[in-house]
Tab-separated table of N, CA and C in Angstrom:
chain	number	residue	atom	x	y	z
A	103	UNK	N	-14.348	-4.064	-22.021
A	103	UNK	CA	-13.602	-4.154	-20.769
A	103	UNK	C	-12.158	-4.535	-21.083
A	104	UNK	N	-10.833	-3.560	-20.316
A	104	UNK	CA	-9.774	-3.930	-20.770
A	104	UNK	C	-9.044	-5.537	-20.399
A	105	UNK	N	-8.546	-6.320	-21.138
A	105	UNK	CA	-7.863	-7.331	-21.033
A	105	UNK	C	-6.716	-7.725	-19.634
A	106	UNK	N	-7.232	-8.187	-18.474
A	106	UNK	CA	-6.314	-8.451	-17.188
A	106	UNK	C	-4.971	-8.798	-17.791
A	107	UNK	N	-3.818	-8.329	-17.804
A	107	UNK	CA	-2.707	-8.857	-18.065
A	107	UNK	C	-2.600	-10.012	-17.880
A	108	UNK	N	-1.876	-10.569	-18.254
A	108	UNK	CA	-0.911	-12.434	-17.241
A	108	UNK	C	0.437	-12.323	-17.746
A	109	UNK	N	0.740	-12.599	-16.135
A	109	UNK	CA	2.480	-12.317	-15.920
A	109	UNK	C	2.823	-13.841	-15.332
A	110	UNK	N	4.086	-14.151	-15.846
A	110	UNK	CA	4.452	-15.420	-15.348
A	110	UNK	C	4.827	-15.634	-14.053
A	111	UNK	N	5.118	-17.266	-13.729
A	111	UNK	CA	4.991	-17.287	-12.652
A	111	UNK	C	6.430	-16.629	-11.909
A	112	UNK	N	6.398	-16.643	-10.701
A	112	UNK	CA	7.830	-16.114	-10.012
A	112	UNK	C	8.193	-17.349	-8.964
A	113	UNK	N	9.239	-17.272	-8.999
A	113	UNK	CA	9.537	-18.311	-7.294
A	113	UNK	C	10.399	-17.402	-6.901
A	114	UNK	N	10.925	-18.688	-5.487
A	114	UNK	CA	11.692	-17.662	-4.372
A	114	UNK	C	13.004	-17.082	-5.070
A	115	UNK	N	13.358	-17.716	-6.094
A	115	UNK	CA	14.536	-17.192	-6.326
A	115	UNK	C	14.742	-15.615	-7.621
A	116	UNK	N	13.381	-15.822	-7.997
A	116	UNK	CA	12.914	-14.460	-8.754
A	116	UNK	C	13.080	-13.619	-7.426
A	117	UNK	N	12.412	-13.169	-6.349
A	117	UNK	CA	12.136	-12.587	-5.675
A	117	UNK	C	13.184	-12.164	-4.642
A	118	UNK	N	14.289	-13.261	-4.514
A	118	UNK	CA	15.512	-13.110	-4.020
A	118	UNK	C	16.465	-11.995	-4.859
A	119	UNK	N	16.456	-12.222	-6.474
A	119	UNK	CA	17.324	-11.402	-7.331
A	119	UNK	C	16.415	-9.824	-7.250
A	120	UNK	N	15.341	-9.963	-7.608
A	120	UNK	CA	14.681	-8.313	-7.125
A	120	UNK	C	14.661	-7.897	-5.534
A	121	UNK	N	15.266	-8.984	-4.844
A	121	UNK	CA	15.455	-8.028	-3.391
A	121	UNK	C	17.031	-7.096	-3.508
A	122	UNK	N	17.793	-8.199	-3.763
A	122	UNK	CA	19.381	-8.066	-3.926
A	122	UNK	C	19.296	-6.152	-5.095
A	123	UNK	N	18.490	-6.372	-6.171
A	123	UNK	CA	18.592	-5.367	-7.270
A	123	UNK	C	17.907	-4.151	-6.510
A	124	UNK	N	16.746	-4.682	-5.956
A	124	UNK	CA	16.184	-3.400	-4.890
A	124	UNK	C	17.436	-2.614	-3.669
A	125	UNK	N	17.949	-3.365	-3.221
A	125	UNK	CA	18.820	-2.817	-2.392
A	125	UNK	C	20.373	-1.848	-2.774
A	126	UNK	N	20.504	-2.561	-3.902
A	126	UNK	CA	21.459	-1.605	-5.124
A	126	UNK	C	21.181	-2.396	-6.764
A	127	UNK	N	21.092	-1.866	-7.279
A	127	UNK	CA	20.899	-1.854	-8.661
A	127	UNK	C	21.910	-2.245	-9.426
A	128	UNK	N	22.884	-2.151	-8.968
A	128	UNK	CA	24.192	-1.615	-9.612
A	128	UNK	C	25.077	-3.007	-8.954
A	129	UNK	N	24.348	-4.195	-8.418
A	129	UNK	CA	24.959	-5.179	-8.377
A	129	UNK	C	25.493	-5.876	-9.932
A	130	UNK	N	26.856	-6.715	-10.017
A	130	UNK	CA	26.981	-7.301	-10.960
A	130	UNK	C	25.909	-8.444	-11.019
A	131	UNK	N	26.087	-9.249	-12.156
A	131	UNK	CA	24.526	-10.438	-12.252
A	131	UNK	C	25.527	-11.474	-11.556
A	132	UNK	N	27.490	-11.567	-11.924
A	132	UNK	CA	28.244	-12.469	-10.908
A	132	UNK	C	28.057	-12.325	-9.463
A	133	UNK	N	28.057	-10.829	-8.966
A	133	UNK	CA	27.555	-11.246	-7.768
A	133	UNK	C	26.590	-12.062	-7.282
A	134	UNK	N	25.747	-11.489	-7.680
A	134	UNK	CA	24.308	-11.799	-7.448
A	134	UNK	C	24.427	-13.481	-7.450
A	135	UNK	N	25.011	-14.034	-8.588
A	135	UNK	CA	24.528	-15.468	-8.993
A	135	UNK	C	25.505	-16.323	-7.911
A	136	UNK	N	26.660	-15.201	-7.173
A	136	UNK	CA	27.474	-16.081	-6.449
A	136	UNK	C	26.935	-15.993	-4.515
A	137	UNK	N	26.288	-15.091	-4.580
A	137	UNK	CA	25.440	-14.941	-3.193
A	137	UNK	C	24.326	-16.014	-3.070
A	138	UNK	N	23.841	-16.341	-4.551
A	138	UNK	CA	22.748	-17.147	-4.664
A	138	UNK	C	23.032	-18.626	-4.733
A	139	UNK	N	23.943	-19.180	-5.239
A	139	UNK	CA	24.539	-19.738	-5.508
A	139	UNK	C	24.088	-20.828	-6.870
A	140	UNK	N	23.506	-19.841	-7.686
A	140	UNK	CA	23.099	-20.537	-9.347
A	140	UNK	C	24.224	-19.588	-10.224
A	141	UNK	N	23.896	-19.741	-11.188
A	141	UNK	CA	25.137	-19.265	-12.269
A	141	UNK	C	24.557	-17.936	-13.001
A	142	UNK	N	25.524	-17.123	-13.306
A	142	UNK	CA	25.302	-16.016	-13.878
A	142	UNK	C	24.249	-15.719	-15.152
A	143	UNK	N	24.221	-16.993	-15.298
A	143	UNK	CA	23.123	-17.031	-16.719
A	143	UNK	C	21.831	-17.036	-16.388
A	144	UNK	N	21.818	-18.097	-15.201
A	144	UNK	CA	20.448	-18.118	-14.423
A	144	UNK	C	20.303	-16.800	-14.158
A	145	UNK	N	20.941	-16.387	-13.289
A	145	UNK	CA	20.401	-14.647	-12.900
A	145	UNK	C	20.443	-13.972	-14.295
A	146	UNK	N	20.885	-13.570	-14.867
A	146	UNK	CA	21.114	-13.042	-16.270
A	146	UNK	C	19.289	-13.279	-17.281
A	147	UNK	N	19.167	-14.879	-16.869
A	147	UNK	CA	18.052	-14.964	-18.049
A	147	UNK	C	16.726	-14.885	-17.048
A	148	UNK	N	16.681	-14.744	-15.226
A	148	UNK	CA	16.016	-14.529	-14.701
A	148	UNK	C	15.603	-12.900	-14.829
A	149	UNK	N	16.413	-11.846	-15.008
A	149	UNK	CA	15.971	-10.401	-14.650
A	149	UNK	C	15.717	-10.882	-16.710
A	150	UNK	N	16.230	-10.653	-17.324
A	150	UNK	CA	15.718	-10.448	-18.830
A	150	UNK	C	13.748	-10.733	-18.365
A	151	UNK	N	13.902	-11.855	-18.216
A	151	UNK	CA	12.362	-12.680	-17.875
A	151	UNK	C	11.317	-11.118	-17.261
A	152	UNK	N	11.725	-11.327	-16.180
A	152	UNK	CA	10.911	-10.259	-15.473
A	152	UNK	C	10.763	-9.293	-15.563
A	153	UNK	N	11.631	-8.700	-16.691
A	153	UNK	CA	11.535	-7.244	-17.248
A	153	UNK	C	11.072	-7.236	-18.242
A	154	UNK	N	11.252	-8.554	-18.923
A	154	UNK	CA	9.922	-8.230	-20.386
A	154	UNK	C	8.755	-8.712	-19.797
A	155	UNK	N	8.044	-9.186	-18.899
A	155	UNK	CA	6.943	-9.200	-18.251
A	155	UNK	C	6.828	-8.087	-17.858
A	156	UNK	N	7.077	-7.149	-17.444
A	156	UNK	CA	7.059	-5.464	-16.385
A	156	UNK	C	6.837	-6.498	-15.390
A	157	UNK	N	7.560	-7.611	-14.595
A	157	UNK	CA	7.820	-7.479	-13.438
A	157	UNK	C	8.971	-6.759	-12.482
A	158	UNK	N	9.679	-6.221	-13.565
A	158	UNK	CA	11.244	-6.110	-12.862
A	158	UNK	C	11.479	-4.899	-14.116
A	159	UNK	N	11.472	-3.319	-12.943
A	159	UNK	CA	12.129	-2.294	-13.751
A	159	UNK	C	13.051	-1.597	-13.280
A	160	UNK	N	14.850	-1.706	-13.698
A	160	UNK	CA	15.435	-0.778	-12.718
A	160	UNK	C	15.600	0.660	-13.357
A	161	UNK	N	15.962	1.407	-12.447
A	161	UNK	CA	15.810	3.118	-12.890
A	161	UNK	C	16.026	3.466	-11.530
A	162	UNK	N	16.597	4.773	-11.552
A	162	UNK	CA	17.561	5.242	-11.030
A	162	UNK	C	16.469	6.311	-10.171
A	163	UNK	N	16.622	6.100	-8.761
A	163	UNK	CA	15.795	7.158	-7.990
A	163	UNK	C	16.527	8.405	-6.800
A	164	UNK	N	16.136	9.410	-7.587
A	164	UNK	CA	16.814	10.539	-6.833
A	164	UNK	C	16.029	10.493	-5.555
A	165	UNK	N	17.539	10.915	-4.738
A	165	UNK	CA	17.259	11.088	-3.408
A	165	UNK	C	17.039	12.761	-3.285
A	166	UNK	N	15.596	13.038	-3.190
A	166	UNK	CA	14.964	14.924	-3.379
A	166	UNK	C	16.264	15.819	-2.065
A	167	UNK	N	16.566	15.095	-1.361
A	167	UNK	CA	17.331	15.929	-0.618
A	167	UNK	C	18.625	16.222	-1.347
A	168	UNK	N	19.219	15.048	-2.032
A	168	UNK	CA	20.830	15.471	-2.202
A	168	UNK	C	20.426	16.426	-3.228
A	169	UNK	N	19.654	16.111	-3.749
A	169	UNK	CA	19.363	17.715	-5.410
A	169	UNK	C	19.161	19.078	-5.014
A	170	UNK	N	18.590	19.445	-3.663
A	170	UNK	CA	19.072	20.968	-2.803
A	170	UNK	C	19.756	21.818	-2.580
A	171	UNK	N	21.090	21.483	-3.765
A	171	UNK	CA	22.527	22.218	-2.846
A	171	UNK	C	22.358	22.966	-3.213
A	172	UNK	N	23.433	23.724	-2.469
A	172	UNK	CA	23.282	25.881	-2.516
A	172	UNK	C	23.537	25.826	-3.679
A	173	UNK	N	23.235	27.172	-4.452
A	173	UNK	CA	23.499	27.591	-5.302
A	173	UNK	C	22.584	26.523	-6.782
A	174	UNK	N	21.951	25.665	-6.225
A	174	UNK	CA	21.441	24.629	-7.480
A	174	UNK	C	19.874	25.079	-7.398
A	175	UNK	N	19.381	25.153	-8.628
A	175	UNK	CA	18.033	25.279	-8.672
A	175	UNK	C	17.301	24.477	-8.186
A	176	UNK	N	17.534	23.123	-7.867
A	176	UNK	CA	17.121	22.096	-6.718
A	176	UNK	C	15.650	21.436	-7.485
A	177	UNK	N	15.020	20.872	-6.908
A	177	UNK	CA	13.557	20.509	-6.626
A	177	UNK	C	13.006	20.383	-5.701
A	178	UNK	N	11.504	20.324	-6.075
A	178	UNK	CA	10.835	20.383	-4.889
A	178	UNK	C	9.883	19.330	-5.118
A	179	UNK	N	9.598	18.335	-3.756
A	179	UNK	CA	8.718	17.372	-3.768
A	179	UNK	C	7.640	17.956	-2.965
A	180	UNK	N	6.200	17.711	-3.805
A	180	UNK	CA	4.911	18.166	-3.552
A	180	UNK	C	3.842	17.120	-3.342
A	181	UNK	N	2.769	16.940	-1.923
A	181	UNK	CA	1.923	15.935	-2.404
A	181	UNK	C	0.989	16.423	-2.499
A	182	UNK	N	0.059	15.998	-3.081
A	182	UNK	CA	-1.467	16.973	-3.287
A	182	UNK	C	-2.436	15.595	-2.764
A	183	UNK	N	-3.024	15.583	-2.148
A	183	UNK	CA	-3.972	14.988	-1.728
A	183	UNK	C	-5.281	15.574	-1.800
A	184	UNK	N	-6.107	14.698	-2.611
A	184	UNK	CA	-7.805	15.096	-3.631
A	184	UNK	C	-8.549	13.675	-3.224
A	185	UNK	N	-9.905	14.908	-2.615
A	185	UNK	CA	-10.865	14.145	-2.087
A	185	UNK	C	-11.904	14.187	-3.528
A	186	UNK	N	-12.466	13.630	-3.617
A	186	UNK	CA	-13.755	13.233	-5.124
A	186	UNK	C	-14.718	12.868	-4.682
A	187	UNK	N	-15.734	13.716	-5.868
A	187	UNK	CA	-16.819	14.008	-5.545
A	187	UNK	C	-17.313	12.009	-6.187
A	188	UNK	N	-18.588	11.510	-5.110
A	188	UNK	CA	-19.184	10.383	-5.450
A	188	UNK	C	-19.267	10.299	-6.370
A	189	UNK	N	-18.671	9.046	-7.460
A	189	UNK	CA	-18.626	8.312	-8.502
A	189	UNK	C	-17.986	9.405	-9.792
A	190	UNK	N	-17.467	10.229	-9.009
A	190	UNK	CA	-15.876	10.548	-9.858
A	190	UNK	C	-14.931	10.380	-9.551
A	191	UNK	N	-14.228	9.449	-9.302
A	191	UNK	CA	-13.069	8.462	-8.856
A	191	UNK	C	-12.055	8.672	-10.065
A	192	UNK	N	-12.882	7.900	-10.926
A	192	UNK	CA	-12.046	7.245	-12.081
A	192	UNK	C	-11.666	8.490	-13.135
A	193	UNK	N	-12.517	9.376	-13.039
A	193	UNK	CA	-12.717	10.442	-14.098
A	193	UNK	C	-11.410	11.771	-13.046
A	194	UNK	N	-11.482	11.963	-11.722
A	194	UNK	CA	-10.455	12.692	-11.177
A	194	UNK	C	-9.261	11.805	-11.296
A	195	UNK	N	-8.979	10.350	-11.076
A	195	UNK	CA	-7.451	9.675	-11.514
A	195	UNK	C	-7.270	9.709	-12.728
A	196	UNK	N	-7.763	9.628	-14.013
A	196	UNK	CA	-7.953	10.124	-15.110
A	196	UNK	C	-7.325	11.784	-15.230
A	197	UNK	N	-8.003	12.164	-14.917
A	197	UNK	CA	-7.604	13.604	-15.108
A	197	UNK	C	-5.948	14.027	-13.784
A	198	UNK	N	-5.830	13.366	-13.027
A	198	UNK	CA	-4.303	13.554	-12.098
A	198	UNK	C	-3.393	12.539	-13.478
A	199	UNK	N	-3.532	11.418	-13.922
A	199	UNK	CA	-2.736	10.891	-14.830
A	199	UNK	C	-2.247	11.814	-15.825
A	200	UNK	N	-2.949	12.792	-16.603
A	200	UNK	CA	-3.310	13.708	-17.769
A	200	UNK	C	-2.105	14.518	-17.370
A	201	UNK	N	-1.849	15.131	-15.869
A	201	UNK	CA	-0.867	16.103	-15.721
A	201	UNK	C	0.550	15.375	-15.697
A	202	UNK	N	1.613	16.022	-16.690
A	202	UNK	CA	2.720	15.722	-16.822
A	202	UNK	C	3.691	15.943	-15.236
A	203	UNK	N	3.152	17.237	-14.529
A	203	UNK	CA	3.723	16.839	-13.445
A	203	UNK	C	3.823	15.880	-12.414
A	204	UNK	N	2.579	15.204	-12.500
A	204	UNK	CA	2.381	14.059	-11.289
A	204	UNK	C	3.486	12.583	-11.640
A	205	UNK	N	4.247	12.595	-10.688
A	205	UNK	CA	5.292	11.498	-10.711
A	205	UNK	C	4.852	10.000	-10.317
A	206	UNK	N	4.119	10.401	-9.447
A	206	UNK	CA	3.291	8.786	-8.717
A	206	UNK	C	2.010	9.588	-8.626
A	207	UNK	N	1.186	8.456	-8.569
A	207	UNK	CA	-0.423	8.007	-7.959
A	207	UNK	C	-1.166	7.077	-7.335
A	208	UNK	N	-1.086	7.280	-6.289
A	208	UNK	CA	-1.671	6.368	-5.438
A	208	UNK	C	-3.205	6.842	-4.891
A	209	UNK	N	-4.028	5.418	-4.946
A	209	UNK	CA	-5.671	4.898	-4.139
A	209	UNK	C	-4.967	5.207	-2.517
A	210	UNK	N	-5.553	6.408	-1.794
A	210	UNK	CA	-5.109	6.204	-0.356
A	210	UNK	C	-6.619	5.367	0.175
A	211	UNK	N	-5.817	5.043	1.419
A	211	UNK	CA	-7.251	3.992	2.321
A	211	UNK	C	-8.833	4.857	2.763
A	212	UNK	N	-8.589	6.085	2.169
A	212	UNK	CA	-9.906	6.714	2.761
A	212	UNK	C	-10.594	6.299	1.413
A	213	UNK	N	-12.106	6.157	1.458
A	213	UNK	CA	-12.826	6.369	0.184
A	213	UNK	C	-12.514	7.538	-0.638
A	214	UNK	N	-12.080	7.540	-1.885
A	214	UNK	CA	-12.778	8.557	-2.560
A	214	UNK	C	-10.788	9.329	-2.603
A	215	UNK	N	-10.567	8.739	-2.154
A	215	UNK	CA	-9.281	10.017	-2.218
A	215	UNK	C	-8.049	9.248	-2.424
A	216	UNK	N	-7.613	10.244	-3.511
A	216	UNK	CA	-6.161	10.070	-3.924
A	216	UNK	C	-4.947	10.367	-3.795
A	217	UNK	N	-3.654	10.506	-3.774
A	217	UNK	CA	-2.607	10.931	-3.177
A	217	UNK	C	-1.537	10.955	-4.389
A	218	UNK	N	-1.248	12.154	-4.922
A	218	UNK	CA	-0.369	12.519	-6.046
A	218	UNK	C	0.846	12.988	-5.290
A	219	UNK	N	1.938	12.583	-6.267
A	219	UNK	CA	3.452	13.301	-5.504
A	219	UNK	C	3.845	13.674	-6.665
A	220	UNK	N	4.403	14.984	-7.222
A	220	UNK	CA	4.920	15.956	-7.744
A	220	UNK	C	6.705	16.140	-7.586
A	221	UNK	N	7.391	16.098	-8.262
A	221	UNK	CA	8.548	16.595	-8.080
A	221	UNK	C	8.737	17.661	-8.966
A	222	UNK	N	8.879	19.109	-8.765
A	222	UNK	CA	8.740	20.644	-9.182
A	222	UNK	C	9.881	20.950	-9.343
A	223	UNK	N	10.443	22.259	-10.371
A	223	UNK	CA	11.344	22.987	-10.763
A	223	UNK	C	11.197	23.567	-9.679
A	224	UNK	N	10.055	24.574	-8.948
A	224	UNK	CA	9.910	25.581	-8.894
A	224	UNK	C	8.568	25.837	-7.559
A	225	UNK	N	8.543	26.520	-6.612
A	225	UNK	CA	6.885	26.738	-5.905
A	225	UNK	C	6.394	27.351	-7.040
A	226	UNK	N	6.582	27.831	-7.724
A	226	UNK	CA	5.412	28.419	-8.562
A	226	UNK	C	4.644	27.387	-9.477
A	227	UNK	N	5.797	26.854	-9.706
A	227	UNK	CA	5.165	25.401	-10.478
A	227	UNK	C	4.262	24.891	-9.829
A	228	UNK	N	4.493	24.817	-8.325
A	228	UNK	CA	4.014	24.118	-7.342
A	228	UNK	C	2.200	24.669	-7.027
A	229	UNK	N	2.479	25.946	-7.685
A	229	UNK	CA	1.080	26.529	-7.604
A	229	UNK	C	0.033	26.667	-9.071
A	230	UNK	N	0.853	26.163	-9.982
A	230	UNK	CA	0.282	26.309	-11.011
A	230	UNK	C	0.083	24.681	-11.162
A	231	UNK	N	0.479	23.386	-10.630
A	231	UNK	CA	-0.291	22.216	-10.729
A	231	UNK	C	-1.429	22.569	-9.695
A	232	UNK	N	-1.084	22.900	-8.358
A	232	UNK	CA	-2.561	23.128	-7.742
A	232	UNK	C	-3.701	23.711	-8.369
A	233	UNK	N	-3.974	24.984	-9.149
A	233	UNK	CA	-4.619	25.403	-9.859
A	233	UNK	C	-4.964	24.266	-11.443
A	234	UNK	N	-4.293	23.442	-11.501
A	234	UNK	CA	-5.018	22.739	-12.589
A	234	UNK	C	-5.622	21.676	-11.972
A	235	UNK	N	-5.576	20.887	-10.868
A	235	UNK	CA	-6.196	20.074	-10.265
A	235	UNK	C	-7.227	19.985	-9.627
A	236	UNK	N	-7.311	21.943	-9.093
A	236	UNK	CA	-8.741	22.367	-8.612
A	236	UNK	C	-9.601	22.686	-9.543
A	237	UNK	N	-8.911	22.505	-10.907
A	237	UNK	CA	-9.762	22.398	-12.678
A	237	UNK	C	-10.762	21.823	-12.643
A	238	UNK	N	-10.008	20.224	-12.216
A	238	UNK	CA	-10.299	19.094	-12.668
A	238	UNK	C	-12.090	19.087	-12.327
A	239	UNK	N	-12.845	18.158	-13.183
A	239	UNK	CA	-14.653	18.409	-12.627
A	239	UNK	C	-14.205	16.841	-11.494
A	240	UNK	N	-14.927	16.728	-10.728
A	240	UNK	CA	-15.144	16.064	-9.758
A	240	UNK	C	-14.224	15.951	-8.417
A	241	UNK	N	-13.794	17.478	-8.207
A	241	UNK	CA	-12.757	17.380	-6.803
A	241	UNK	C	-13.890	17.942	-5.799
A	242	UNK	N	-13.194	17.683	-4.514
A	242	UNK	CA	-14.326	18.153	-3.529
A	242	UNK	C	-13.162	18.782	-2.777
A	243	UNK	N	-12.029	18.265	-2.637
A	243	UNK	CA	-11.313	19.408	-1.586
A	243	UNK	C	-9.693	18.668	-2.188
A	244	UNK	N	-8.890	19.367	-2.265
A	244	UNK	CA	-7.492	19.456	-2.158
A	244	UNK	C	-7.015	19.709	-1.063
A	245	UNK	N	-5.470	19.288	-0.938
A	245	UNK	CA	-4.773	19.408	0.418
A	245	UNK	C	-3.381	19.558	-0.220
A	246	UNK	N	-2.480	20.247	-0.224
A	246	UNK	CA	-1.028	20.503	-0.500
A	246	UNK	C	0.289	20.100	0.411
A	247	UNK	N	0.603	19.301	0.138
A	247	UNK	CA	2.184	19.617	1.195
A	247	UNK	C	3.107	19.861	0.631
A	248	UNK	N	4.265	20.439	0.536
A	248	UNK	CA	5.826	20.829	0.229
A	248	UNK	C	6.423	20.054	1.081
A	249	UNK	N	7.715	18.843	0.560
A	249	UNK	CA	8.578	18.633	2.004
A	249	UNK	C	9.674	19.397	1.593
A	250	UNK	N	9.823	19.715	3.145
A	250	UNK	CA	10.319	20.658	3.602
A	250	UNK	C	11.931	19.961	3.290
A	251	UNK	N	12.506	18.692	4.073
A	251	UNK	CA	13.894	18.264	4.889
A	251	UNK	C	13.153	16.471	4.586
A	252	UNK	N	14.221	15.856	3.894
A	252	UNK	CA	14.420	14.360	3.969
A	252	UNK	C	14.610	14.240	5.131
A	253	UNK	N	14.280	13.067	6.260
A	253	UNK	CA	14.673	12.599	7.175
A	253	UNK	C	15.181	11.542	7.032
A	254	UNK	N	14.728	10.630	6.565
A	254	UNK	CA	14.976	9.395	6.353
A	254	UNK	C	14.384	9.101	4.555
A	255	UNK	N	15.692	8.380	3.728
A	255	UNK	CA	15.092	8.354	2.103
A	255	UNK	C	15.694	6.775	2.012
A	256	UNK	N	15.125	6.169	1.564
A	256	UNK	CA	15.343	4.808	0.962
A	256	UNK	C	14.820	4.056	-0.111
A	257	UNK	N	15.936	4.435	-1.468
A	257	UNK	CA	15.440	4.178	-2.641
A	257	UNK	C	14.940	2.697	-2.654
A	258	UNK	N	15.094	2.007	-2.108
A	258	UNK	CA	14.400	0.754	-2.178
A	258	UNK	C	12.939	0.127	-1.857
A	259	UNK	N	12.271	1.458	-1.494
A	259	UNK	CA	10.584	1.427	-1.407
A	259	UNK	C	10.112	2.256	-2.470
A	260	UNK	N	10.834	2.073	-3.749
A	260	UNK	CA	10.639	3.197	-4.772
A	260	UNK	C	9.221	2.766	-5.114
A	261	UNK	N	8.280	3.068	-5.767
A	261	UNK	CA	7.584	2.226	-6.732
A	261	UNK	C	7.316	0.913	-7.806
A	262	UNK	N	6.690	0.573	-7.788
A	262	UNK	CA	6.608	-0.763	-8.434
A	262	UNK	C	6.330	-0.040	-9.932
A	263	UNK	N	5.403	0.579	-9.890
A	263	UNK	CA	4.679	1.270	-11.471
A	263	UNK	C	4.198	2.335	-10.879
A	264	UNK	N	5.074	3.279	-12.111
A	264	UNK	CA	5.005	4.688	-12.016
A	264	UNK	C	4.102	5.251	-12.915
A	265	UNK	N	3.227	6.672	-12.723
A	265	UNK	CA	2.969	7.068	-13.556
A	265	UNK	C	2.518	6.942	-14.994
A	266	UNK	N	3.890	6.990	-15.712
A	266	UNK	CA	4.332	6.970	-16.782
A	266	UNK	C	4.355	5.594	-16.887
A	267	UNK	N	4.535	4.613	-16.378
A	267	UNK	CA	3.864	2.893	-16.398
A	267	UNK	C	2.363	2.922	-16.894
A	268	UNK	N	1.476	3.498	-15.307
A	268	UNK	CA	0.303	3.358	-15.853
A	268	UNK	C	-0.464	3.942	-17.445
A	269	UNK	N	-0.020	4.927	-17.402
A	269	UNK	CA	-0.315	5.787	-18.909
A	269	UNK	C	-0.305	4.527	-19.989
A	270	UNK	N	1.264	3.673	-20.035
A	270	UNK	CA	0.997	3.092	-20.935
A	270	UNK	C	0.045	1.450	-21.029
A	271	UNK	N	-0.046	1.604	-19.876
A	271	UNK	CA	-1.033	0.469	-19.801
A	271	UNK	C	-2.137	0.575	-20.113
A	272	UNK	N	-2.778	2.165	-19.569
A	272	UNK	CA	-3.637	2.669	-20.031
A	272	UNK	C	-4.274	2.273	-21.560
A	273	UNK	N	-2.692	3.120	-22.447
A	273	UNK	CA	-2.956	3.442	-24.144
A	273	UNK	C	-2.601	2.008	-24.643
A	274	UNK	N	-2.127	0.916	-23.940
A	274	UNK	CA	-2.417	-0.704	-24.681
A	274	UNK	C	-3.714	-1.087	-24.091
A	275	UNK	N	-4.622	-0.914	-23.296
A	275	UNK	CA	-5.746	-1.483	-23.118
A	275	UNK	C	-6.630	-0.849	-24.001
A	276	UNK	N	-6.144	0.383	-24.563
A	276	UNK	CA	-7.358	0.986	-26.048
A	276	UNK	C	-7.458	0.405	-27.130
C-alpha cells in the first residue's frame, strides 16, 4: 500500500500568501510582505516552504479563449466525461492518466464517473483521444464536449494538482 504523504503544517498566513499568488502570480515577495505586514524573507522563506512540500505551485494558465485569434492555429478545450463499468474505477483513471492528452482529472459526484479536460491542436485530435478512451477496458459510456466561447475564465480556480502532478506521485509511490 502506497505511503500517505505528510505535508507541513500551514497557518493563516501561509494561506494569505497563496491567496495574494493565486490572484496574480507575478506579485513581488515586497509586495506581498508589505500588504501583510511581515518582511520579505518571511514571505520569501514561506512560498520556498510550500513549494518544496507541493503545497504551493505557480505556472502560468492560459486563458483557451485569448489563444483563438484569426489566423492562429488556436486550441481547443475538450471534456470527455466516462462512466465505468463496476469496480473499474481505478483501472479506467489509470488508463485516462496514460493519455498524454488529458490535462486534468477529476472524481465527478456521480458514482463511477470521471471528468477529463483535454486541451487539442486540432478536432481531429479531438477525435482521435475519443477513440482511445472508448479503447480503454472498463468504459460503459462516454460523453464529449468542445467549448465552444469562454464566458467567464479565471485563472485563479486553476488546479491544485495536475495531471502531470498525479503521474508523478503515482511513479514515487512504486
Amino acid at each position: 500500500m502506497p505511503e500517505t504523504p505528510s505535508y507541513p503544517s500551514t497557518d493563516q498566513l501561509d494561506r494569505e500568501i497563496a491567496t495574494m499568488l493565486a490572484g496574480d502570480a507575478r506579485l513581488s515577495f515586497r509586495k506581498i510582505a508589505a500588504d501583510l505586514g511581515v518582511t520579505e524573507g518571511t514571505v520569501r522563506g514561506r512560498v520556498r516552504r510550500l513549494q518544496n512540500a507541493g503545497l504551493l505551485k505557480l505556472m502560468p494558465i492560459i486563458d483557451i479563449a485569448r489563444i483563438n485569434e484569426p489566423g492562429d492555429n488556436g486550441q481547443h478545450m475538450m471534456f470527455i466525461t466516462v462512466k465505468c463499468a463496476s469496480g473499474k474505477l481505478d483501472q479506467v483513471r489509470d488508463g485516462l492518466l496514460g493519455l498524454p492528452q488529458v490535462s486534468a482529472l477529476y472524481d465527478a459526484n456521480a458514482a463511477l464517473r470521471l471528468v477529463a479536460v483535454c486541451i487539442l491542436p486540432s478536432l481531429a485530435d479531438g477525435a482521435a483521444v475519443t477513440d482511445k478512451v472508448l479503447a480503454l477496458d472498463g468504459i460503459r459510456e462516454v460523453e464529449t464536449e468542445f467549448v465552444l466561447q469562454s464566458i467567464k475564465y479565471n485563472a485563479a480556480i486553476g488546479p491544485i494538482a495536475t495531471v502531470s502532478d498525479l503521474r508523478g506521485l503515482d511513479a514515487e509511490s512504486r
